[in-house]
Coordinates of C-alpha atoms (C1' of nucleotides) in Angstrom, one line a residue:
Chain A
X627 CA 0.1 -0.1 -0.4
X628 CA 2.6 2.6 1.1
X629 CA 6.2 2.7 1.4
X630 CA 7.1 -0.3 -0.7
X631 CA 10.7 0.3 -0.8
X632 CA 10.7 -0.4 3.0
X633 CA 8.1 -3.7 2.0
X634 CA 10.6 -4.9 -0.6
X635 CA 13.7 -4.0 1.7
X636 CA 12.1 -6.0 4.8
X637 CA 11.0 -9.1 2.2
X638 CA 14.6 -9.2 1.0
X639 CA 15.9 -9.3 4.8
X640 CA 13.6 -12.3 5.1
X641 CA 14.2 -13.7 2.0
X642 CA 18.4 -14.0 3.0
X643 CA 17.1 -14.9 6.6
X644 CA 15.2 -18.3 4.8
X645 CA 18.1 -19.0 2.3
X646 CA 21.3 -17.3 4.2
X647 CA 23.6 -17.5 2.2
X648 CA 21.9 -16.2 -0.9
X649 CA 22.8 -14.9 -4.1
X650 CA 21.6 -11.9 -5.7
X651 CA 19.9 -13.5 -8.5
X652 CA 18.7 -16.3 -6.2
X653 CA 16.9 -13.3 -4.2
X654 CA 15.7 -11.5 -7.3
X655 CA 14.3 -14.5 -8.7
X656 CA 12.4 -15.6 -5.8
X657 CA 11.1 -12.2 -5.0
X658 CA 10.7 -11.3 -8.4
X659 CA 12.5 -7.9 -7.9
X660 CA 15.1 -6.8 -10.3
X661 CA 18.9 -7.3 -9.2
X662 CA 19.3 -3.8 -9.5
X663 CA 16.5 -3.3 -6.7
X664 CA 17.6 -6.2 -4.1
X665 CA 21.2 -5.0 -4.5
X666 CA 20.4 -0.9 -3.3
X667 CA 18.2 -2.9 -0.8
X668 CA 21.2 -5.4 0.7
X669 CA 23.5 -2.2 -0.1
X670 CA 21.5 -0.4 2.6
X671 CA 20.9 -3.2 4.8
X672 CA 24.6 -3.7 5.2
X673 CA 25.3 0.2 6.0
X674 CA 22.8 -0.4 8.6
X675 CA 24.6 -3.4 9.6
X676 CA 21.7 -5.9 9.4
X677 CA 23.2 -7.8 6.4
X678 CA 26.7 -8.8 5.1
X679 CA 28.6 -10.5 2.9
X680 CA 29.7 -13.7 3.5
X681 CA 33.6 -14.2 4.5
X682 CA 33.4 -17.5 3.3
X683 CA 31.8 -16.8 -0.2
X684 CA 31.8 -13.1 -1.7
X685 CA 28.6 -12.3 -3.3
X686 CA 26.7 -14.4 -0.6
X687 CA 24.6 -12.8 1.6
X688 CA 23.8 -13.2 5.5
X689 CA 22.0 -11.9 8.5
X690 CA 24.6 -10.7 11.4
X691 CA 24.2 -11.1 14.5
X692 CA 22.5 -7.2 14.9
X693 CA 19.5 -8.0 13.6
X694 CA 19.6 -10.9 16.3
X695 CA 20.3 -8.4 18.6
X696 CA 17.7 -5.5 17.7
X697 CA 14.9 -8.5 17.4
X698 CA 15.8 -10.7 20.2
X699 CA 13.9 -7.5 22.5
X700 CA 10.9 -8.8 21.1
X701 CA 7.7 -7.5 22.9
X702 CA 6.0 -10.2 23.8
X703 CA 9.0 -12.4 23.7
X704 CA 10.4 -10.2 26.6
X705 CA 7.2 -9.9 28.9
X706 CA 6.2 -13.8 28.7
X707 CA 10.0 -14.2 29.5
X708 CA 10.5 -12.3 32.5
X709 CA 6.8 -13.5 33.7
X710 CA 8.3 -17.0 33.1
X711 CA 11.5 -17.4 33.6
X712 CA 10.8 -18.1 37.9
X713 CA 8.3 -21.0 37.2
X714 CA 10.2 -22.3 34.7
X715 CA 13.3 -22.4 36.3
X716 CA 11.8 -24.0 39.2
X717 CA 10.1 -26.7 37.1
X718 CA 13.3 -27.5 35.4
X719 CA 15.3 -27.9 39.0
X720 CA 12.2 -30.7 39.6
X721 CA 11.9 -32.7 36.6
X722 CA 15.8 -32.4 35.8
X723 CA 14.4 -32.2 31.8
X724 CA 15.0 -29.8 29.7
X725 CA 11.9 -27.2 29.9
X726 CA 11.2 -24.6 26.4
X727 CA 9.4 -21.7 26.7
X728 CA 7.8 -21.0 22.9
X729 CA 5.5 -18.5 21.4
X730 CA 3.5 -18.7 18.2
X731 CA 4.4 -17.3 15.1
X732 CA 2.7 -17.5 11.5
X733 CA 2.3 -21.2 12.1
X734 CA 4.9 -22.1 14.1
X735 CA 6.2 -22.2 17.5
X736 CA 9.0 -20.2 18.2
X737 CA 11.1 -21.7 20.8
X738 CA 12.6 -17.9 23.2
X739 CA 14.1 -19.9 26.3
X740 CA 15.4 -23.3 27.1
X741 CA 16.6 -24.3 30.4
X742 CA 18.2 -27.9 29.9
X743 CA 18.9 -31.3 31.9
X744 CA 22.1 -32.0 33.8
X745 CA 21.9 -35.7 31.7
X746 CA 24.3 -36.4 29.4
X747 CA 22.2 -37.3 27.4
X748 CA 20.6 -34.3 26.1
X749 CA 18.2 -33.1 23.5
X750 CA 17.6 -29.4 23.0
X751 CA 16.6 -27.1 20.1
X752 CA 18.8 -24.2 19.3
X753 CA 17.0 -20.2 20.9
X754 CA 14.9 -19.5 17.8
X755 CA 14.1 -22.4 16.3
X756 CA 10.5 -23.2 14.8
X757 CA 8.9 -25.8 14.9
X758 CA 5.4 -27.0 12.9
X759 CA 2.7 -26.6 15.4
X760 CA 1.5 -30.0 14.7
X761 CA 4.6 -31.5 14.8
X762 CA 5.6 -30.3 18.7
X763 CA 4.1 -30.6 22.5
X764 CA 3.9 -26.8 22.2
X765 CA 2.0 -26.4 19.1
X766 CA -0.5 -28.9 20.1
X767 CA -0.5 -27.0 23.5
X768 CA -0.8 -23.8 22.0
X769 CA -3.9 -24.6 19.9
X770 CA -5.4 -26.5 22.3
X771 CA -6.1 -23.1 24.1
X772 CA -6.4 -21.0 21.1
X773 CA -9.7 -19.8 19.1
X774 CA -11.5 -22.1 17.0
X775 CA -10.6 -20.2 13.8
X776 CA -6.7 -20.2 14.5
X777 CA -7.0 -24.0 14.6
X778 CA -8.6 -24.2 11.7
X779 CA -7.0 -22.4 9.7
X780 CA -3.8 -24.1 10.7
X781 CA -5.1 -27.6 9.8
X782 CA -6.2 -26.6 6.7
X783 CA -2.8 -26.1 5.3
X784 CA -0.7 -28.8 4.4
X785 CA 1.2 -30.4 7.2
X786 CA 4.4 -31.9 6.7
X787 CA 5.6 -34.7 8.2
X788 CA 9.1 -34.4 9.9
X789 CA 9.5 -38.2 11.1
X790 CA 7.6 -41.7 10.6
X791 CA 5.4 -40.8 14.0
X792 CA 4.8 -37.2 12.9
X793 CA 0.7 -37.2 13.3
X794 CA -0.5 -35.1 9.8
X795 CA -3.7 -36.1 10.0
X796 CA -6.5 -33.3 10.7
X797 CA -8.9 -35.4 12.3
X798 CA -6.3 -37.1 14.2
X799 CA -4.9 -33.7 15.3
X800 CA -8.6 -32.5 15.8
X801 CA -8.4 -35.8 18.5
X802 CA -5.2 -34.8 20.2
X803 CA -6.3 -31.3 20.8
X804 CA -9.4 -32.2 22.1
X805 CA -7.4 -34.8 24.7
X806 CA -5.2 -31.8 25.5
X807 CA -7.7 -29.7 26.3
X808 CA -9.4 -32.3 28.9
X809 CA -5.9 -33.6 30.2
X810 CA -4.5 -30.1 30.7
X811 CA -1.6 -31.0 28.7
X812 CA 0.1 -32.7 25.3
X813 CA 2.2 -35.7 24.6
X814 CA 4.3 -35.6 21.7
X815 CA 6.3 -38.9 21.1
X816 CA 9.1 -38.5 18.9
X817 CA 7.1 -36.3 16.0
X818 CA 9.4 -34.1 16.0
X819 CA 12.2 -35.5 15.9
X820 CA 13.2 -39.5 16.3
X821 CA 13.7 -40.5 20.2
X822 CA 12.4 -37.2 21.6
X823 CA 9.1 -37.2 23.6
X824 CA 8.3 -34.5 25.0
X825 CA 5.3 -32.9 27.3
X826 CA 3.3 -29.1 26.9
X827 CA 1.5 -26.9 28.6
X828 CA -0.5 -23.6 27.1
X829 CA 0.3 -20.2 28.7
X830 CA -2.6 -17.6 29.0
X831 CA -2.6 -14.1 28.4
X832 CA -4.8 -11.2 29.3
X833 CA -8.6 -12.1 28.8
X834 CA -7.3 -15.7 28.7
X835 CA -6.2 -15.9 25.2
X836 CA -3.7 -18.3 24.2
X837 CA -0.1 -16.3 24.4
X838 CA 2.4 -19.4 24.0
X839 CA 3.5 -22.5 25.7
X840 CA 5.9 -24.5 27.7
X841 CA 7.4 -28.0 27.8
X842 CA 9.2 -30.6 29.2
X843 CA 11.2 -32.5 26.7
X844 CA 14.1 -35.1 27.0
X845 CA 14.8 -38.7 25.2
X846 CA 12.1 -41.0 24.8
X847 CA 13.6 -43.6 27.1
X848 CA 13.7 -41.4 29.9
X849 CA 10.4 -39.8 29.6
X850 CA 8.1 -42.8 29.8
X851 CA 4.4 -42.9 29.6
X852 CA 4.8 -43.8 33.6
X853 CA 6.1 -40.1 33.5
X854 CA 3.8 -38.3 31.7
X855 CA 0.8 -37.8 34.5
X856 CA 3.8 -36.7 37.0
X857 CA 5.2 -34.0 34.6
X858 CA 1.7 -33.3 32.7
X859 CA 0.7 -31.7 35.8
X860 CA 4.1 -30.3 37.5
X861 CA 4.1 -28.2 33.9
X862 CA 0.3 -27.6 33.9
X863 CA 1.3 -25.8 37.7
X864 CA 3.8 -23.7 36.2
X865 CA 1.6 -22.6 33.5
X866 CA -0.9 -21.5 35.4
X867 CA 1.2 -19.6 37.6
X868 CA 2.9 -17.7 34.7
X869 CA -0.4 -17.0 33.2
X870 CA -1.7 -15.5 36.2
X871 CA 1.2 -13.2 36.3
X872 CA 0.7 -12.3 32.6
X873 CA -2.7 -11.1 33.3
X874 CA -5.0 -14.5 32.4
X875 CA -6.9 -14.6 35.4
X876 CA -7.3 -10.7 35.7
X877 CA -11.2 -9.7 36.2
X878 CA -10.0 -6.1 35.1
X879 CA -10.4 -5.4 31.5
X880 CA -8.9 -2.6 30.3
Chain B
X1497 CA 23.0 7.5 1.1
X1498 CA 20.3 5.7 -0.8
X1499 CA 17.1 4.2 0.2
X1500 CA 16.0 6.4 2.6
X1501 CA 13.2 5.3 3.5
X1502 CA 14.4 2.3 4.2
X1503 CA 17.2 3.6 6.6
X1504 CA 14.3 5.6 8.6
X1505 CA 12.2 2.4 8.9
X1506 CA 15.2 0.2 10.3
X1507 CA 16.1 3.4 12.3
X1508 CA 12.5 3.5 13.7
X1509 CA 12.4 -0.5 13.8
X1510 CA 15.5 0.1 15.8
X1511 CA 14.1 2.6 18.4
X1512 CA 10.8 0.5 18.8
X1513 CA 13.5 -2.1 19.9
X1514 CA 15.2 0.0 22.6
X1515 CA 12.2 2.1 24.2
X1516 CA 9.5 -0.9 24.0
X1517 CA 6.4 0.0 24.2
X1518 CA 7.6 3.5 22.7
X1519 CA 4.5 5.9 21.6
X1520 CA 4.7 8.1 18.2
X1521 CA 6.0 11.2 19.3
X1522 CA 8.3 10.3 21.5
X1523 CA 10.1 8.2 18.1
X1524 CA 9.4 10.9 16.5
X1525 CA 11.5 12.9 18.8
X1526 CA 14.2 10.8 19.0
X1527 CA 15.1 9.5 15.6
X1528 CA 13.9 13.5 14.4
X1529 CA 11.7 12.4 11.4
X1530 CA 8.3 13.9 11.5
X1531 CA 5.6 12.0 13.3
X1532 CA 3.8 11.3 9.6
X1533 CA 6.8 9.0 8.7
X1534 CA 7.4 7.8 11.2
X1535 CA 3.5 6.7 11.7
X1536 CA 4.2 5.2 8.5
X1537 CA 6.7 3.0 8.7
X1538 CA 5.3 1.6 12.1
X1539 CA 2.5 1.1 9.4
X1540 CA 4.1 -0.8 7.3
X1541 CA 6.3 -2.7 9.7
X1542 CA 3.3 -3.4 10.9
X1543 CA 1.6 -4.9 7.9
X1544 CA 4.5 -7.4 7.5
X1545 CA 4.1 -8.2 11.2
X1546 CA 7.5 -6.9 12.9
X1547 CA 5.6 -4.6 14.8
X1548 CA 2.4 -4.0 16.5
X1549 CA 0.2 -1.7 18.7
X1550 CA 0.4 -2.7 22.2
X1551 CA -2.4 -4.8 23.5
X1552 CA -2.3 -3.5 27.1
X1553 CA -1.5 0.1 26.2
X1554 CA -3.2 1.7 22.6
X1555 CA -0.7 3.3 20.8
X1556 CA 2.4 2.5 21.9
X1557 CA 4.1 0.1 19.6
X1558 CA 6.0 -2.9 20.4
X1559 CA 8.0 -5.5 18.1
X1560 CA 6.7 -9.0 17.5
X1561 CA 7.9 -12.1 17.8
X1562 CA 8.5 -12.8 14.5
X1563 CA 11.1 -9.8 14.1
X1564 CA 13.2 -12.5 16.8
X1565 CA 11.9 -15.2 14.2
X1566 CA 13.9 -14.0 11.2
X1567 CA 16.6 -12.7 13.0
X1568 CA 17.3 -15.4 14.8
X1569 CA 18.7 -17.2 11.8
X1570 CA 21.8 -14.8 12.1
X1571 CA 24.4 -15.9 10.2
X1572 CA 27.7 -15.7 12.4
X1573 CA 24.7 -16.9 14.9
X1574 CA 24.3 -20.5 13.4
X1575 CA 27.8 -20.8 11.9
X1576 CA 28.8 -20.7 15.4
X1577 CA 26.6 -22.0 16.9
X1578 CA 27.3 -25.4 15.1
X1579 CA 30.4 -25.2 16.1
X1580 CA 30.5 -24.2 19.8
X1581 CA 27.7 -26.7 20.8
X1582 CA 29.2 -29.8 20.8
X1583 CA 32.5 -28.9 22.9
X1584 CA 30.0 -26.3 24.9
X1585 CA 28.6 -29.1 26.0
X1586 CA 31.2 -31.2 27.1
X1587 CA 32.7 -28.1 29.2
X1588 CA 29.8 -27.4 31.3
X1589 CA 29.7 -31.3 32.1
X1590 CA 33.4 -31.3 33.3
X1591 CA 32.7 -27.7 35.2
X1592 CA 28.8 -28.2 35.9
X1593 CA 28.5 -24.7 36.0
X1594 CA 26.5 -22.6 33.4
X1595 CA 28.5 -21.7 30.0
X1596 CA 27.5 -19.4 27.7
X1597 CA 28.4 -18.6 24.2
X1598 CA 28.6 -14.6 23.2
X1599 CA 29.1 -13.0 19.9
X1600 CA 30.2 -9.1 19.7
X1601 CA 27.5 -6.6 18.4
X1602 CA 28.6 -3.0 18.4
X1603 CA 30.3 -2.5 21.8
X1604 CA 28.3 -5.3 23.4
X1605 CA 28.3 -9.0 23.9
X1606 CA 25.4 -10.7 22.6
X1607 CA 24.8 -14.2 24.2
X1608 CA 23.2 -16.3 21.9
X1609 CA 23.5 -19.6 24.0
X1610 CA 23.4 -21.1 27.0
X1611 CA 23.9 -24.3 28.9
X1612 CA 23.0 -24.5 32.4
X1613 CA 24.1 -25.6 35.8
X1614 CA 22.1 -28.4 37.3
X1615 CA 23.3 -26.6 40.9
X1616 CA 19.7 -24.6 42.4
X1617 CA 21.9 -21.7 43.2
X1618 CA 21.7 -20.3 39.5
X1619 CA 22.9 -17.7 37.8
X1620 CA 22.0 -17.3 33.9
X1621 CA 21.2 -14.6 31.3
X1622 CA 18.4 -14.7 29.4
X1623 CA 19.3 -15.6 25.9
X1624 CA 19.7 -12.9 23.5
X1625 CA 20.9 -10.6 26.3
X1626 CA 23.7 -7.6 25.6
X1627 CA 26.4 -7.1 27.9
X1628 CA 28.8 -4.0 28.1
X1629 CA 32.2 -5.7 26.9
X1630 CA 33.9 -3.9 30.1
X1631 CA 31.3 -5.5 32.6
X1632 CA 31.6 -9.2 31.3
X1633 CA 34.3 -11.6 31.2
X1634 CA 33.2 -12.1 27.6
X1635 CA 33.9 -8.8 26.6
X1636 CA 36.9 -8.8 28.2
X1637 CA 37.9 -12.0 26.7
X1638 CA 37.1 -10.8 22.9
X1639 CA 38.7 -7.3 23.3
X1640 CA 42.0 -9.7 24.3
X1641 CA 41.9 -11.2 20.8
X1642 CA 40.9 -8.4 19.1
X1643 CA 42.3 -5.5 16.9
X1644 CA 44.1 -2.9 18.7
X1645 CA 41.6 -0.4 17.0
X1646 CA 38.5 -2.2 18.6
X1647 CA 39.9 -1.7 22.3
X1648 CA 41.0 1.6 21.4
X1649 CA 38.1 2.7 20.1
X1650 CA 35.6 0.6 22.7
X1651 CA 37.8 2.4 25.8
X1652 CA 37.2 5.8 24.3
X1653 CA 33.8 5.7 24.7
X1654 CA 32.0 6.4 28.3
X1655 CA 31.8 3.2 30.3
X1656 CA 28.6 2.3 32.6
X1657 CA 29.6 0.9 35.8
X1658 CA 25.9 -1.5 36.6
X1659 CA 27.8 -2.6 39.9
X1660 CA 30.0 -0.9 42.5
X1661 CA 32.6 -4.0 41.4
X1662 CA 32.5 -2.7 37.5
X1663 CA 35.5 -1.4 36.4
X1664 CA 35.3 1.2 33.9
X1665 CA 38.9 3.0 33.9
X1666 CA 40.3 2.8 30.6
X1667 CA 43.5 2.4 32.1
X1668 CA 42.9 -0.4 34.6
X1669 CA 40.6 -2.1 31.3
X1670 CA 43.7 -2.4 29.4
X1671 CA 45.4 -4.2 32.2
X1672 CA 43.0 -6.7 32.5
X1673 CA 43.2 -7.5 28.5
X1674 CA 46.6 -7.1 28.6
X1675 CA 46.5 -10.1 31.2
X1676 CA 43.7 -12.0 29.9
X1677 CA 46.1 -12.0 26.5
X1678 CA 48.9 -13.2 29.1
X1679 CA 47.1 -15.6 30.8
X1680 CA 44.6 -17.4 28.1
X1681 CA 41.5 -16.5 30.2
X1682 CA 39.7 -13.4 32.0
X1683 CA 38.2 -13.0 35.3
X1684 CA 35.1 -11.0 36.2
X1685 CA 34.5 -10.8 39.5
X1686 CA 30.8 -9.1 40.5
X1687 CA 31.3 -6.7 37.5
X1688 CA 28.3 -7.5 35.8
X1689 CA 26.1 -8.3 38.6
X1690 CA 26.6 -8.6 42.2
X1691 CA 27.8 -12.0 43.1
X1692 CA 28.4 -13.4 40.4
X1693 CA 31.8 -14.5 39.0
X1694 CA 32.9 -16.0 35.5
X1695 CA 35.9 -17.3 33.5
X1696 CA 35.9 -15.8 29.7
X1697 CA 37.8 -16.9 26.7
X1698 CA 38.1 -15.7 23.2
X1699 CA 37.2 -17.6 20.0
X1700 CA 39.0 -17.1 16.9
X1701 CA 37.7 -17.4 13.2
X1702 CA 38.9 -17.9 10.1
X1703 CA 42.5 -16.1 10.1
X1704 CA 42.4 -15.8 13.9
X1705 CA 40.4 -12.5 13.8
X1706 CA 38.0 -12.8 17.1
X1707 CA 34.7 -14.2 16.4
X1708 CA 33.0 -14.0 20.1
X1709 CA 33.8 -16.1 23.3
X1710 CA 32.7 -18.4 25.7
X1711 CA 32.4 -18.3 29.8
X1712 CA 32.3 -19.8 32.8
X1713 CA 29.6 -18.3 35.0
X1714 CA 28.6 -18.9 38.5
X1715 CA 28.0 -17.4 42.3
X1716 CA 31.2 -16.2 43.3
X1717 CA 30.7 -18.6 46.6
X1718 CA 31.3 -21.2 44.3
X1719 CA 33.5 -20.0 41.5
X1720 CA 36.4 -19.0 44.1
X1721 CA 39.9 -18.1 43.2
X1722 CA 41.3 -21.4 43.8
X1723 CA 39.4 -22.8 40.9
X1724 CA 40.0 -20.1 38.3
X1725 CA 42.9 -21.6 37.0
X1726 CA 41.0 -24.9 36.5
X1727 CA 38.3 -23.5 35.2
X1728 CA 40.5 -21.3 33.2
X1729 CA 42.2 -23.6 31.2
X1730 CA 39.3 -25.7 30.8
X1731 CA 37.9 -23.1 28.5
X1732 CA 40.9 -22.5 27.0
X1733 CA 41.0 -26.0 25.6
X1734 CA 37.3 -25.9 24.7
X1735 CA 37.6 -22.6 22.9
X1736 CA 40.6 -23.9 20.8
X1737 CA 38.8 -26.8 20.1
X1738 CA 36.2 -24.5 18.4
X1739 CA 38.0 -22.3 17.2
X1740 CA 39.8 -24.9 15.4
X1741 CA 36.3 -26.0 13.7
X1742 CA 35.7 -22.3 12.7
X1743 CA 39.3 -22.2 11.3
X1744 CA 41.2 -19.8 13.0
X1745 CA 44.3 -21.9 12.2
X1746 CA 44.0 -23.0 8.5
X1747 CA 46.6 -22.1 6.1
X1748 CA 44.0 -22.0 3.6
X1749 CA 43.7 -18.8 2.6
X1750 CA 40.7 -18.0 0.7
Chain C
dA69 C1' -13.9 25.6 34.1
dA70 C1' -11.0 27.3 30.9
dC71 C1' -5.9 26.6 29.8
dC72 C1' -2.0 24.8 27.8
dA73 C1' 0.6 20.9 26.5
dT74 C1' 0.7 17.0 25.1
dT75 C1' -0.7 13.0 22.8
dG76 C1' -2.3 9.6 18.3
dG77 C1' -3.3 10.6 14.0
dT78 C1' -4.1 13.1 9.2
dT79 C1' -3.9 15.8 5.0
dC80 C1' -1.8 17.0 0.7
dA81 C1' 0.9 19.7 -2.5
dT82 C1' 5.7 19.4 -4.2
dC83 C1' 9.7 16.9 -5.7
dC84 C1' 13.4 13.8 -4.9
dA85 C1' 14.4 9.0 -4.5
dG86 C1' 13.0 4.8 -5.9
dT87 C1' 12.6 2.1 -10.2
dG88 C1' 13.9 -1.7 -13.1
dA89 C1' 14.8 -2.7 -18.5
dA90 C1' 19.2 -2.9 -20.0
dC91 C1' 24.0 -3.5 -19.9
dC92 C1' 28.9 -5.0 -18.2
dG93 C1' 33.1 -8.3 -17.7
dA94 C1' 33.9 -12.4 -15.2
dC95 C1' 33.6 -17.5 -14.4
dG96 C1' 32.2 -22.7 -15.4
dA97 C1' 30.4 -26.2 -18.4
dT98 C1' 29.7 -28.0 -23.0
Chain D
dA141 C1' 34.5 -21.2 -29.2
dT142 C1' 29.6 -20.9 -27.4
dC143 C1' 26.2 -20.4 -24.2
dG144 C1' 24.2 -19.4 -19.5
dT145 C1' 24.7 -17.5 -15.1
dC146 C1' 27.0 -15.3 -12.0
dG147 C1' 27.2 -10.3 -9.1
dG148 C1' 27.1 -5.9 -10.0
dT149 C1' 26.2 -1.2 -12.5
dT150 C1' 23.8 2.4 -15.3
dC151 C1' 20.6 6.0 -16.1
dA152 C1' 16.0 8.7 -17.5
dC153 C1' 11.9 8.5 -16.4
dT154 C1' 8.0 8.9 -12.8
dG155 C1' 5.2 7.6 -8.5
dG156 C1' 6.0 7.3 -4.1
dA157 C1' 7.9 9.4 -0.1
dT158 C1' 8.3 13.8 2.7
dG159 C1' 7.1 16.9 6.0
dA160 C1' 4.8 21.3 7.8
dA161 C1' 1.1 22.1 9.0
dC162 C1' -3.7 20.6 10.9
dC163 C1' -7.3 17.6 13.8
dA164 C1' -9.3 15.3 17.7
dA165 C1' -8.3 13.8 22.1
dT166 C1' -6.7 13.9 26.5
dG167 C1' -4.9 15.1 31.1
dG168 C1' -2.2 18.3 34.2
dT169 C1' -2.5 23.3 36.5
dT170 C1' -4.0 26.9 38.2

DNA sequence: AACCATTGGTTCATCCAGTGAACCGACGAT
DNA sequence: ATCGTCGGTTCACTGGATGAACCAATGGTT
């Protein structure tokens, strides 16, 4: 609508992020924007310190960590994180397994924090990982608390399987979401990564709106069915605490 | 120089990031850009999903976590992280203290990864934290391996004290950097946060250029002087391993 | 209760910054 | 020797970006 050069610049930025190290022609083709324009954007973004020419491969462009630094202070990021870190820390100490804090972003769950297990056998996700909602316990947990519209839209899009165990059938996913709602926590057995099981619980923000989720993850050899209930309830208690701080149960409405 | 609307947009974005929830007039004043322009930028960025109106306070603008998602895939971020995680994991298990991975960003150290201690008494930094170089072991470690020009420039700017123990005297900091260079690791006793001591070691990238640093941190009650050498040498070994993977010692030059 | 200084947000004539087709030299594969 | 691709450059044209002046609304002072 307006400021189209800014739109182009951001599109270039996102394309670079997706194609890491990205070539000029490649970007031009993908975005359907003339090379000259793409290059101008890249140069401008480079001046600002958001992208740089790859040192390994000249002519290839990559994001800088300055981009990361600026964006780290994401709003819901820090608000939720501030509320979550204390309770999450306690949960990690209780369970001794890795716990994750995730927020939704365009059909994915974005991992914004992690507290890890002391066990030698560790399975964790890098900060900033984006997980498909249907393939993660955090995603199913989030969907279980989200508005129907969000669930419908998500399930309408084609779903990808990450492992042989990933559930991609919408009907089956709806059933899982229902179970999660009833039980209070979601269970993902190797749907994200083979050998990893995880338990998720949604977080609610002001007005009871789904704001994100937390999870307990570990090797399937350690997170066995006999522990599901214990971990699920522990996580649910932690989530309630965080949601309260976020104002989920506040009566004040303004 | 060119594409100034893009420059303005990014400046607006960074200003929002710094002022979290930021008002229109406030941004306009700070950036010295007319309100109309700032607003147009905000609207455009909002369309793209990078900023949004705060739900709590109408008219205030905040970053979304989409911004975070895009920027998380920072180049040096993942290259360094990939190289570092294995050795860092081993270091954490060896020492049982919290270890951090940090990269430089405009006078700060940016924490891009963390592995936690199993101890109940924990001291950790949120991922994405930005620490002043002079107040962190990672910062001093980085500076000890950086080019003189970088050190000179950093020390020329005014330095802020975060605790009563923070060293802000340039001469003293130079001495610390020298010691770090000689010894192989830096020590920060409560300069960042009261009660926290940490040991840092620089990481070298291709061509031996300082690329970041790692650190071991914990409560000053546990990280006592008697352990400095042990931890320092352990971290130095880990750093050497990571630097090798990054190509610091490669003879190939292209 | 009139006043003033803010706030977020809007309008629109002016003009310069952004656009993109066509171009270049370099490299690799055939 | 030829082709296709790469990253990068040029430049005339024009439509998108600019910013001073303008609202209406809020809240603190007197």
